[in-house]
Tab-separated table of C-alpha atoms in Angstrom:
chain	number	residue	atom	x	y	z
A	704	MET	CA	97.407	74.922	81.240
A	705	ALA	CA	100.601	76.615	82.391
A	706	GLU	CA	102.900	74.932	84.884
A	707	GLY	CA	101.610	75.370	88.406
A	708	ALA	CA	97.992	76.098	87.402
A	709	LEU	CA	96.749	72.531	87.906
A	710	ILE	CA	98.105	72.337	91.423
A	711	ILE	CA	96.210	75.551	92.192
A	712	VAL	CA	93.004	73.819	91.012
A	713	VAL	CA	93.778	70.830	93.263
A	714	GLU	CA	94.452	73.015	96.302
A	715	GLY	CA	91.230	74.897	95.579
A	716	ILE	CA	89.269	71.617	95.494
A	717	ILE	CA	90.843	70.447	98.762
A	718	GLY	CA	90.079	73.799	100.366
A	719	GLN	CA	86.488	73.733	99.131
A	720	LEU	CA	86.022	70.172	100.387
A	721	GLY	CA	87.319	71.230	103.777
A	722	LYS	CA	84.822	74.097	103.962
A	723	LEU	CA	81.947	71.864	102.857
A	724	LEU	CA	82.765	69.155	105.402
A	725	ALA	CA	82.767	71.763	108.191
A	726	ASN	CA	79.475	73.331	107.073
A	727	LYS	CA	76.406	72.606	109.232
A	728	VAL	CA	74.101	72.410	106.206
A	729	VAL	CA	76.357	69.824	104.566
A	730	GLN	CA	76.384	67.849	107.793
A	731	GLU	CA	72.572	67.750	107.637
A	732	ILE	CA	72.506	66.686	103.991
A	733	GLY	CA	75.553	64.489	104.580
A	734	GLN	CA	73.555	62.173	106.819
A	735	LEU	CA	71.449	61.284	103.779
A	736	TRP	CA	72.932	58.712	101.379
A	737	GLY	CA	76.363	59.024	102.950
A	738	VAL	CA	77.227	62.299	101.231
A	739	LYS	CA	79.671	63.335	103.958
A	740	ALA	CA	81.565	60.037	103.784
A	741	LYS	CA	81.760	60.333	99.995
A	742	LEU	CA	83.137	63.866	100.305
A	743	GLU	CA	85.796	62.644	102.726
A	744	ARG	CA	86.836	59.847	100.339
A	745	LEU	CA	86.973	62.335	97.456
A	746	LYS	CA	89.212	64.596	99.536
A	747	SER	CA	91.505	61.649	100.278
A	748	THR	CA	91.751	60.796	96.567
A	749	VAL	CA	92.519	64.365	95.528
A	750	SER	CA	95.118	64.703	98.314
A	751	THR	CA	96.850	61.539	97.058
A	752	ILE	CA	96.994	62.979	93.535
A	753	GLU	CA	98.258	66.296	94.878
A	754	ALA	CA	101.287	64.602	96.442
A	755	VAL	CA	102.736	63.662	93.026
A	756	LEU	CA	101.311	66.488	90.938
A	757	LEU	CA	104.228	68.891	91.219
A	758	ASP	CA	106.681	66.249	89.991
A	759	ALA	CA	104.331	65.357	87.117
A	760	GLU	CA	104.032	68.975	85.987
A	761	GLU	CA	107.810	69.305	85.973
A	762	GLN	CA	108.323	66.109	83.921
A	763	GLN	CA	105.586	66.592	81.321
A	764	ALA	CA	107.780	68.785	79.092
A	765	HIS	CA	109.966	65.787	78.174
A	766	ASN	CA	107.584	62.876	78.808
A	767	HIS	CA	104.606	62.539	76.448
A	768	THR	CA	102.970	59.804	78.553
A	769	ILE	CA	102.914	62.024	81.633
A	770	LYS	CA	101.592	64.923	79.548
A	771	ASN	CA	98.645	62.824	78.309
A	772	TRP	CA	97.977	61.603	81.852
A	773	LEU	CA	97.881	65.177	83.107
A	774	GLY	CA	95.433	66.051	80.308
A	775	LYS	CA	92.989	63.384	81.488
A	776	LEU	CA	93.528	64.462	85.082
A	777	LYS	CA	92.871	68.100	84.212
A	778	ASP	CA	89.479	67.258	82.644
A	779	ALA	CA	88.439	65.162	85.646
A	780	LEU	CA	89.577	67.786	88.165
A	781	ASN	CA	87.671	70.521	86.328
A	782	GLU	CA	84.614	68.253	86.428
A	783	ALA	CA	85.073	67.807	90.174
A	784	ASP	CA	85.526	71.560	90.592
A	785	ASP	CA	82.249	72.233	88.712
A	786	LEU	CA	80.416	69.633	90.802
A	787	LEU	CA	81.612	71.158	94.071
A	788	ASP	CA	80.707	74.603	92.755
A	789	ASP	CA	77.129	73.421	92.152
A	790	PHE	CA	77.000	71.786	95.569
A	791	SER	CA	78.294	74.949	97.265
A	792	THR	CA	75.626	76.988	95.498
A	793	GLU	CA	72.885	74.720	96.876
A	794	VAL	CA	74.417	74.900	100.343
A	795	SER	CA	74.422	78.705	100.166
A	796	ARG	CA	70.761	78.605	99.133
A	797	ARG	CA	69.964	76.450	102.145
A	798	GLU	CA	71.788	78.900	104.420
A	799	VAL	CA	69.618	81.712	103.037
A	800	MET	CA	66.517	79.602	103.747
A	801	ASN	CA	67.641	79.120	107.351
A	802	ARG	CA	67.859	82.904	107.768
A	803	ASN	CA	64.476	83.517	106.148
A	804	LYS	CA	61.886	81.157	107.572
A	805	LYS	CA	59.112	82.949	105.653
A	806	ALA	CA	60.480	81.892	102.270
A	807	LYS	CA	57.904	79.141	101.700
A	808	LYS	CA	59.081	78.066	98.270
A	809	VAL	CA	62.615	77.600	99.513
A	810	ARG	CA	61.327	75.597	102.481
A	811	ILE	CA	59.420	73.306	100.125
A	812	PHE	CA	62.507	72.835	97.968
A	813	PHE	CA	64.458	71.699	100.971
A	814	SER	CA	61.684	69.647	102.554
A	815	LYS	CA	62.589	66.202	103.859
A	816	SER	CA	61.644	64.487	100.602
A	817	ASN	CA	63.653	66.954	98.548
A	818	GLN	CA	66.635	66.543	100.883
A	819	LEU	CA	66.458	62.769	100.314
A	820	ALA	CA	66.296	63.209	96.546
A	821	TYR	CA	69.071	65.772	96.510
A	822	GLY	CA	71.249	63.732	98.867
A	823	ARG	CA	70.889	60.624	96.687
A	824	LYS	CA	71.664	62.561	93.490
A	825	MET	CA	74.670	64.379	94.944
A	826	GLY	CA	76.030	61.235	96.584
A	827	HIS	CA	75.923	59.429	93.230
A	828	LYS	CA	77.711	62.281	91.416
A	829	ILE	CA	80.446	62.516	94.060
A	830	LYS	CA	81.008	58.743	93.920
A	831	THR	CA	81.213	58.820	90.109
A	832	ILE	CA	83.820	61.592	89.953
A	833	ARG	CA	85.871	59.965	92.740
A	834	GLU	CA	85.911	56.641	90.876
A	835	LYS	CA	86.946	58.470	87.701
A	836	LEU	CA	89.860	60.114	89.537
A	837	ASP	CA	90.825	56.785	91.142
A	838	ASN	CA	90.922	55.128	87.706
A	839	ILE	CA	93.122	57.897	86.307
A	840	ALA	CA	95.452	57.581	89.288
A	841	GLU	CA	95.686	53.797	88.726
A	842	GLU	CA	96.556	54.352	85.054
A	843	ARG	CA	99.851	55.886	86.135
A	844	LYS	CA	102.521	53.336	85.193
A	845	PHE	CA	105.423	55.735	85.547
A	846	HIS	CA	107.248	56.795	88.703
A	847	LEU	CA	106.490	60.159	90.280
A	848	GLU	CA	108.056	61.496	93.415
A	849	ALA	CA	105.570	62.175	96.197
A	850	ARG	CA	106.325	65.497	97.847
A	851	PRO	CA	104.887	66.754	101.143
A	852	ARG	CA	102.293	69.434	100.583
A	853	GLU	CA	104.202	72.048	102.532
A	854	THR	CA	107.146	71.913	100.056
A	855	GLN	CA	105.031	72.519	96.962
A	856	TRP	CA	105.731	76.239	96.771
A	857	ILE	CA	105.372	78.294	93.625
A	858	SER	CA	107.351	81.400	92.705
A	859	SER	CA	104.690	82.962	90.475
A	860	VAL	CA	101.003	82.556	89.689
A	861	PRO	CA	100.356	81.753	85.996
A	862	CYS	CA	98.244	84.187	83.984
A	863	SER	CA	96.114	81.248	82.872
A	864	ILE	CA	94.559	81.142	86.332
A	865	GLY	CA	92.011	83.622	84.976
A	866	LYS	CA	90.498	80.766	82.932
A	867	LEU	CA	89.358	78.925	86.065
A	868	LYS	CA	86.026	80.703	85.951
A	869	HIS	CA	84.329	78.445	88.510
A	870	LEU	CA	87.060	78.719	91.131
A	871	ARG	CA	85.624	79.703	94.501
A	872	TYR	CA	88.507	78.978	96.897
A	873	LEU	CA	92.194	79.805	96.348
A	874	ASP	CA	94.933	79.358	98.962
A	875	LEU	CA	98.403	80.677	98.062
A	876	SER	CA	99.595	81.013	101.648
A	877	HIS	CA	103.291	80.672	102.597
A	878	ASN	CA	104.559	81.144	99.032
A	879	ASN	CA	107.384	83.464	100.000
A	880	HIS	CA	108.593	84.124	96.450
A	881	ILE	CA	105.367	85.496	94.957
A	882	LYS	CA	105.895	89.224	94.409
A	883	MET	CA	102.784	90.009	92.355
A	884	LEU	CA	99.528	88.384	91.312
A	885	PRO	CA	98.570	88.495	87.620
A	886	ASN	CA	95.747	90.880	86.774
A	887	SER	CA	93.969	87.913	85.157
A	888	ILE	CA	93.104	86.721	88.657
A	889	THR	CA	90.515	89.527	88.741
A	890	ARG	CA	88.472	87.549	86.172
A	891	LEU	CA	87.646	84.935	88.820
A	892	HIS	CA	84.205	86.429	89.414
A	893	ASN	CA	83.028	83.392	91.439
A	894	LEU	CA	85.985	83.505	93.841
A	895	GLN	CA	84.795	83.744	97.444
A	896	THR	CA	87.943	83.030	99.450
A	897	LEU	CA	91.511	84.181	98.720
A	898	LYS	CA	94.221	83.296	101.237
A	899	LEU	CA	97.622	84.983	100.958
A	900	SER	CA	98.895	84.473	104.493
A	901	CYS	CA	102.671	84.873	104.899
A	902	CYS	CA	103.323	85.719	101.245
A	903	ARG	CA	106.041	87.983	102.582
A	904	ALA	CA	107.436	89.061	99.194
A	905	LEU	CA	104.056	90.184	97.850
A	906	LYS	CA	104.307	93.897	97.034
A	907	GLU	CA	100.819	94.775	95.820
A	908	LEU	CA	97.474	93.407	94.688
A	909	PRO	CA	96.287	93.709	91.061
A	910	ARG	CA	94.950	97.115	89.993
A	911	ASP	CA	91.514	95.695	89.030
A	912	PHE	CA	91.160	93.730	92.259
A	913	TYR	CA	87.758	95.322	92.938
A	914	ASN	CA	86.329	93.181	90.088
A	915	LEU	CA	86.261	90.226	92.490
A	916	VAL	CA	82.739	91.267	93.458
A	917	ASN	CA	81.840	87.959	95.128
A	918	LEU	CA	84.936	87.779	97.315
A	919	ARG	CA	83.978	87.256	100.952
A	920	HIS	CA	87.268	86.431	102.637
A	921	LEU	CA	90.609	88.109	101.908
A	922	VAL	CA	93.231	86.764	104.323
A	923	MET	CA	96.608	88.536	104.211
A	924	ASP	CA	98.149	88.237	107.667
A	925	GLY	CA	101.922	88.093	107.424
A	926	CYS	CA	102.078	89.925	104.081
A	927	ASP	CA	104.700	92.273	105.458
A	928	GLY	CA	105.927	93.440	102.050
A	929	LEU	CA	102.634	95.009	100.939
A	930	SER	CA	103.151	98.687	100.154
A	931	HIS	CA	99.509	99.753	99.724
A	932	MET	CA	96.008	98.563	98.910
A	933	PRO	CA	94.469	98.851	95.432
A	934	HIS	CA	91.792	101.443	94.702
A	935	GLY	CA	88.140	100.436	94.736
A	936	LEU	CA	88.025	98.000	97.666
A	937	GLU	CA	84.945	99.835	98.913
A	938	LYS	CA	83.068	98.317	95.933
A	939	MET	CA	83.618	94.808	97.309
A	940	THR	CA	80.589	94.952	99.558
A	941	ASN	CA	80.455	91.170	100.083
A	942	LEU	CA	83.736	91.205	102.005
A	943	GLN	CA	83.380	89.723	105.477
A	944	THR	CA	87.085	89.170	106.167
A	945	LEU	CA	89.747	91.783	105.442
A	946	SER	CA	92.622	90.756	107.679
A	947	LYS	CA	95.032	93.503	106.614
A	948	PHE	CA	94.807	97.044	105.240
A	949	VAL	CA	98.071	98.770	104.371
A	950	LEU	CA	98.065	102.528	103.827
A	951	SER	CA	100.479	103.991	101.327
A	952	LYS	CA	103.133	106.201	102.882
A	953	LYS	CA	102.100	108.972	100.486
A	954	THR	CA	100.163	112.027	101.716
A	955	GLY	CA	96.381	111.673	101.502
A	956	SER	CA	96.336	107.884	101.694
A	957	VAL	CA	93.853	107.875	104.605
A	958	SER	CA	91.021	108.773	102.228
A	959	GLY	CA	91.125	105.257	100.788
A	960	LEU	CA	90.869	103.736	104.272
A	961	THR	CA	87.959	106.043	105.111
A	962	CYS	CA	86.042	104.996	101.968
A	963	VAL	CA	86.578	101.292	102.638
A	964	LEU	CA	85.548	101.374	106.298
A	965	LYS	CA	82.495	103.491	105.511
A	966	GLU	CA	81.186	101.018	102.931
A	967	LEU	CA	82.201	97.633	104.346
A	968	HIS	CA	79.883	97.220	107.319
A	969	GLY	CA	79.981	93.410	107.365
A	970	LEU	CA	83.595	92.901	108.395
A	971	ARG	CA	84.201	90.081	110.861
A	972	GLY	CA	87.217	88.316	112.306
A	973	ASP	CA	90.622	90.053	112.370
A	974	LEU	CA	91.723	93.405	110.948
A	975	GLU	CA	95.191	94.943	111.000
A	976	ILE	CA	95.587	98.542	109.799
A	977	SER	CA	99.225	99.458	109.243
A	978	ASN	CA	101.121	102.598	108.182
A	979	LEU	CA	98.625	104.929	109.860
A	980	ARG	CA	99.992	108.455	109.488
A	981	HIS	CA	100.809	110.987	112.182
A	982	GLY	CA	99.631	114.576	112.237
A	983	LYS	CA	96.974	116.357	110.222
A	984	ASP	CA	97.490	114.150	107.143
A	985	GLY	CA	96.496	111.135	109.206
A	986	ALA	CA	93.285	112.551	110.671
A	987	LEU	CA	90.301	110.206	110.365
A	988	GLU	CA	86.541	110.606	110.579
A	989	SER	CA	84.735	109.295	113.656
A	990	ASN	CA	83.035	105.922	114.136
A	991	LEU	CA	84.601	104.193	111.135
A	992	LEU	CA	84.680	100.768	112.807
A	993	LYS	CA	81.790	100.853	115.234
A	994	GLU	CA	79.360	99.018	112.942
A	995	ASN	CA	81.765	96.153	112.230
A	996	HIS	CA	81.802	93.107	114.481
A	997	LEU	CA	85.524	92.446	114.569
A	998	GLN	CA	87.088	89.942	116.969
A	999	SER	CA	90.627	91.297	116.687
A	1000	LEU	CA	91.956	94.769	115.820
A	1001	THR	CA	95.571	95.885	115.319
A	1002	LEU	CA	96.326	99.585	114.830
A	1003	ASP	CA	99.878	100.388	113.781
A	1004	TRP	CA	101.154	103.921	113.124
A	1005	LEU	CA	104.301	104.683	111.137
A	1006	GLU	CA	107.466	104.461	113.201
A	1007	GLU	CA	108.868	107.980	112.940
A	1008	ASP	CA	109.555	111.062	115.034
A	1009	ILE	CA	106.457	112.984	116.097
A	1010	ASP	CA	106.172	116.737	116.478
A	1011	GLU	CA	104.382	118.160	119.511
A	1012	ALA	CA	101.831	119.665	117.108
A	1013	ASP	CA	100.910	116.162	115.890
A	1014	ILE	CA	99.983	114.755	119.292
A	1015	GLY	CA	96.398	115.980	119.189
A	1016	TYR	CA	95.855	114.595	115.670
A	1017	ASP	CA	97.162	111.178	116.720
A	1018	GLU	CA	94.756	111.129	119.644
A	1019	MET	CA	91.854	112.088	117.362
A	1020	SER	CA	92.748	109.358	114.873
A	1021	LEU	CA	92.871	106.731	117.587
A	1022	GLU	CA	89.595	108.011	118.994
A	1023	ALA	CA	87.990	107.701	115.530
A	1024	LEU	CA	88.883	103.996	115.283
A	1025	GLN	CA	86.545	102.889	118.048
A	1026	PRO	CA	85.677	99.185	117.594
A	1027	HIS	CA	82.554	97.273	118.547
A	1028	PRO	CA	82.425	96.603	122.328
A	1029	ASN	CA	82.528	92.830	121.753
A	1030	LEU	CA	86.146	93.010	120.546
A	1031	LYS	CA	88.311	90.194	121.949
A	1032	ARG	CA	91.863	91.215	120.974
A	1033	LEU	CA	93.371	94.710	120.658
A	1034	SER	CA	96.865	95.870	119.739
A	1035	ILE	CA	97.950	99.531	119.517
A	1036	ARG	CA	101.434	100.470	118.339
A	1037	ASN	CA	103.329	103.732	117.744
A	1038	ASN	CA	100.458	106.147	118.364
A	1039	GLY	CA	101.862	109.538	119.334
A	1040	GLY	CA	99.136	110.587	121.770
A	1041	VAL	CA	99.641	111.191	125.483
A	1042	ARG	CA	96.551	109.338	126.697
A	1043	PHE	CA	94.499	106.271	125.886
A	1044	PRO	CA	91.247	106.626	123.877
A	1045	SER	CA	88.034	107.206	125.795
A	1046	TRP	CA	86.516	104.013	124.362
A	1047	LEU	CA	89.218	101.662	125.691
A	1048	PRO	CA	87.567	101.072	129.102
A	1049	SER	CA	84.332	100.061	127.304
A	1050	LEU	CA	85.963	96.948	125.809
A	1051	THR	CA	84.981	94.783	128.751
A	1052	ASN	CA	85.122	91.568	126.689
A	1053	LEU	CA	88.816	91.905	125.855
A	1054	VAL	CA	90.779	88.678	126.214
A	1055	GLU	CA	94.111	89.946	124.860
A	1056	LEU	CA	95.638	93.436	125.075
A	1057	THR	CA	98.940	94.569	123.520
A	1058	LEU	CA	100.229	98.128	123.918
A	1059	SER	CA	103.510	98.805	122.186
A	1060	HIS	CA	105.739	101.861	121.710
A	1061	GLN	CA	103.256	104.280	123.273
A	1062	LYS	CA	106.065	106.515	124.450
A	1063	LYS	CA	103.961	109.272	126.003
A	1064	TRP	CA	101.323	107.277	127.890
A	1065	ARG	CA	101.854	107.806	131.631
A	1066	HIS	CA	98.803	105.815	132.727
A	1067	LEU	CA	96.719	102.874	131.568
A	1068	PRO	CA	92.958	102.601	131.935
A	1069	SER	CA	91.869	100.876	135.106
A	1070	LEU	CA	92.443	97.128	134.761
A	1071	VAL	CA	89.229	96.617	136.709
A	1072	ASN	CA	87.458	97.350	133.414
A	1073	PHE	CA	88.843	94.170	131.836
A	1074	PRO	CA	87.648	91.172	133.857
A	1075	SER	CA	88.081	88.776	130.913
A	1076	LEU	CA	91.729	89.573	130.139
A	1077	GLU	CA	93.925	86.490	129.778
A	1078	TYR	CA	96.951	87.956	127.964
A	1079	ILE	CA	98.673	91.326	128.463
A	1080	THR	CA	101.758	92.562	126.603
A	1081	LEU	CA	103.293	95.953	127.405
A	1082	VAL	CA	106.285	97.009	125.271
A	1083	SER	CA	108.306	100.261	125.263
A	1084	LEU	CA	105.889	102.381	127.286
A	1085	ASP	CA	108.593	104.893	128.190
A	1086	SER	CA	106.472	107.130	130.429
A	1087	LEU	CA	104.302	104.494	132.088
A	1088	GLU	CA	104.188	104.644	135.884
A	1089	ASN	CA	103.676	101.629	138.117
A	1090	ILE	CA	100.197	100.098	138.209
A	1091	SER	CA	98.663	99.815	141.662
A	1092	GLU	CA	98.395	96.532	143.537
A	1093	MET	CA	94.615	96.680	143.488
A	1094	GLU	CA	94.640	96.927	139.677
A	1095	TRP	CA	96.587	93.682	139.252
A	1096	GLN	CA	94.418	91.881	141.786
A	1097	SER	CA	91.350	92.497	139.627
A	1098	LEU	CA	92.703	90.274	136.813
A	1099	SER	CA	91.173	87.007	137.931
A	1100	ARG	CA	91.645	85.245	134.545
A	1101	LEU	CA	95.100	86.448	133.517
A	1102	ARG	CA	97.247	83.606	132.137
A	1103	GLU	CA	100.225	85.387	130.571
A	1104	LEU	CA	101.936	88.731	131.258
A	1105	ASP	CA	104.785	90.135	129.146
A	1106	LEU	CA	106.589	93.283	130.336
A	1107	ILE	CA	109.262	94.466	127.892
A	1108	ALA	CA	111.404	97.627	127.848
A	1109	LEU	CA	109.542	99.498	130.592
A	1110	PRO	CA	112.143	101.963	131.952
A	1111	ASN	CA	110.142	102.845	135.075
A	1112	LEU	CA	109.642	99.242	136.179
A	1113	VAL	CA	112.221	98.835	138.957
A	1114	SER	CA	110.524	95.998	140.835
A	1115	ILE	CA	108.035	93.216	140.231
A	1116	PRO	CA	104.574	94.854	140.287
A	1117	ALA	CA	102.859	94.488	143.642
A	1118	GLY	CA	99.687	92.422	143.457
A	1119	ILE	CA	100.913	89.854	140.937
A	1120	GLN	CA	101.214	87.352	143.767
A	1121	HIS	CA	97.418	87.381	144.021
A	1122	ILE	CA	96.842	86.339	140.391
A	1123	THR	CA	96.509	82.600	140.920
A	1124	THR	CA	95.670	81.941	137.255
A	1125	LEU	CA	98.968	83.374	135.961
A	1126	GLN	CA	100.935	80.677	134.116
A	1127	THR	CA	103.661	82.706	132.376
A	1128	LEU	CA	105.497	85.889	133.375
A	1129	SER	CA	108.106	87.346	131.021
A	1130	ILE	CA	110.171	90.415	131.903
A	1131	SER	CA	112.895	91.759	129.593
A	1132	ARG	CA	114.887	94.982	129.327
A	1133	CYS	CA	113.440	96.429	132.518
A	1134	PRO	CA	115.678	97.991	135.242
A	1135	ILE	CA	114.814	95.430	137.899
A	1136	PRO	CA	117.947	94.462	139.912
A	1137	LEU	CA	118.847	90.810	139.541
A	1138	GLU	CA	119.005	90.308	143.299
A	1139	ARG	CA	115.307	91.136	143.710
A	1140	CYS	CA	114.272	88.050	141.715
A	1141	LYS	CA	116.617	85.423	143.152
A	1142	ARG	CA	114.915	82.196	144.098
A	1143	GLU	CA	113.958	82.034	147.778
A	1144	THR	CA	116.114	85.013	148.837
A	1145	GLY	CA	115.085	87.832	146.491
A	1146	GLU	CA	112.795	90.560	147.785
A	1147	ASP	CA	110.400	90.018	144.852
A	1148	TRP	CA	110.556	86.224	144.908
A	1149	PRO	CA	107.324	85.801	146.975
A	1150	LYS	CA	105.469	87.690	144.233
A	1151	ILE	CA	106.483	85.236	141.499
A	1152	ALA	CA	107.108	81.938	143.308
A	1153	HIS	CA	103.694	80.543	142.332
A	1154	ILE	CA	104.131	81.133	138.560
A	1155	PRO	CA	105.055	77.928	136.637
A	1156	MET	CA	106.851	79.625	133.725
A	1157	LEU	CA	109.275	82.517	134.287
A	1158	GLU	CA	110.888	84.015	131.180
A	1159	GLY	CA	113.089	86.973	130.236
A	1160	GLU	CA	116.708	87.656	131.175
A	1161	THR	CA	115.977	89.165	134.609
A	1162	LEU	CA	113.772	86.320	135.867
A	1163	TRP	CA	115.788	83.605	134.139
A	1164	GLN	CA	119.108	84.808	135.507
A	1165	GLY	CA	117.675	85.369	138.952
A	1166	THR	CA	116.171	81.901	139.314
A	1167	ILE	CA	118.890	79.971	137.484
A	1168	TRP	CA	121.687	81.748	139.314
A	1169	ALA	CA	120.065	80.841	142.612
A	1170	VAL	CA	119.906	77.171	141.556
A	1171	ILE	CA	123.574	77.259	140.492
A	1172	GLN	CA	124.586	78.829	143.800
A	1173	ALA	CA	122.637	76.190	145.725
A	1174	SER	CA	124.285	73.413	143.706
A	1175	ILE	CA	127.767	74.837	144.361
A	1176	THR	CA	127.029	75.153	148.070
A	1177	LYS	CA	125.779	71.570	148.237
A	1178	ARG	CA	128.844	70.253	146.414
A	1179	ASN	CA	131.218	72.179	148.687
A	1180	THR	CA	129.432	70.839	151.753
A	1181	GLU	CA	129.681	67.248	150.506
A	1182	GLU	CA	133.391	67.675	149.737
A	1183	THR	CA	134.020	69.092	153.225
A	1184	GLN	CA	132.204	66.200	154.903
A	1185	ALA	CA	134.117	63.713	152.815
């Protein structure tokens, strides 16, 4: 096995153990014959091996003893991987039974007696493989350097990863030097979870990526270097998590997004769509997201100059991306329209709202429509006029408010003093005179005096400068009296 491949197997096992331990079905079975405790001990054993594995893989080229030890370890880890794969399959079957109470045969299979038998059998197998791994670990008579898990980065994924046919969970997150994944990874037909978070150098996914037909979770937040998505994602109908979709900057790229959103109706969790195009080339069909039950949605248009003729197309594209009304977090950036979409006021369950670089929006939807809002961020809304006092008063749950680069904001918004839940207020690059925010004496100080955390250069300078002045005055008074 190529250097780096074994550590990928280990991380996959640890990830799969974590998912199993958190699963409700496993917790039910885990009460029988101590299966859960045995899984936890197995995870501890594998984590201990993982700590020295990178050093062992580096030394094996010139140390025959270490090479033989790794060979034994590889066989045992593959055995553990197969065992967990079988266990995960049975857990999935139980989950199906829970959703289909009429499936009598499945109910019989997982009756109390069968649960006892299965729990005893699985507990014995887990104990056996853990003891085998413990024995191999104890055979190590040579020194290996234990390295913290977070430093075990890899610069490339070996092509041999395609041989791990039973792999179901793969986490490559935070490997900042990976630029491409080998096409052999598309042979992992049992893979269900692929995590690539913060692989910032990753440029593209393999061309045959759609062959991962059983993939359920594709996590790519923080993959800022991605230039486009591969063709055929719409064939991956088992996908439940697609955290990022990057459009190519080439003309006609929206067709791929349209196909994917039309076919993937089971999307959950977070979705960020970036490089949305302006103008006619970026026009989208209606109701592409309405059937998905997303919790978080980020819509990011290309940062470029917009012609007046493109304004209407940008508004239509934004209108077409209407999410499910249960959405919790929404971020809109760089859309060239002059007004907010008609569906925005319907998102009454929003907890977090970010509006950034909407240069032509003069008004926001009534804040009364968002009783659950806890976090608001407004950035570079060049045309935005002040929001009325009554609007701010309606935000009875607001915890944090960030106001950045709002050229028309010349004073602290009236009504903020009534938001008793507000914990943090940050104001930056807004034309609010420093004197208005000075502690105790500033005209706007009564509006912000109750807020525990004040951030941003205007508020910071205003409050700190007042403290400094008070300190100087006190010192001068003491010196005079002396």
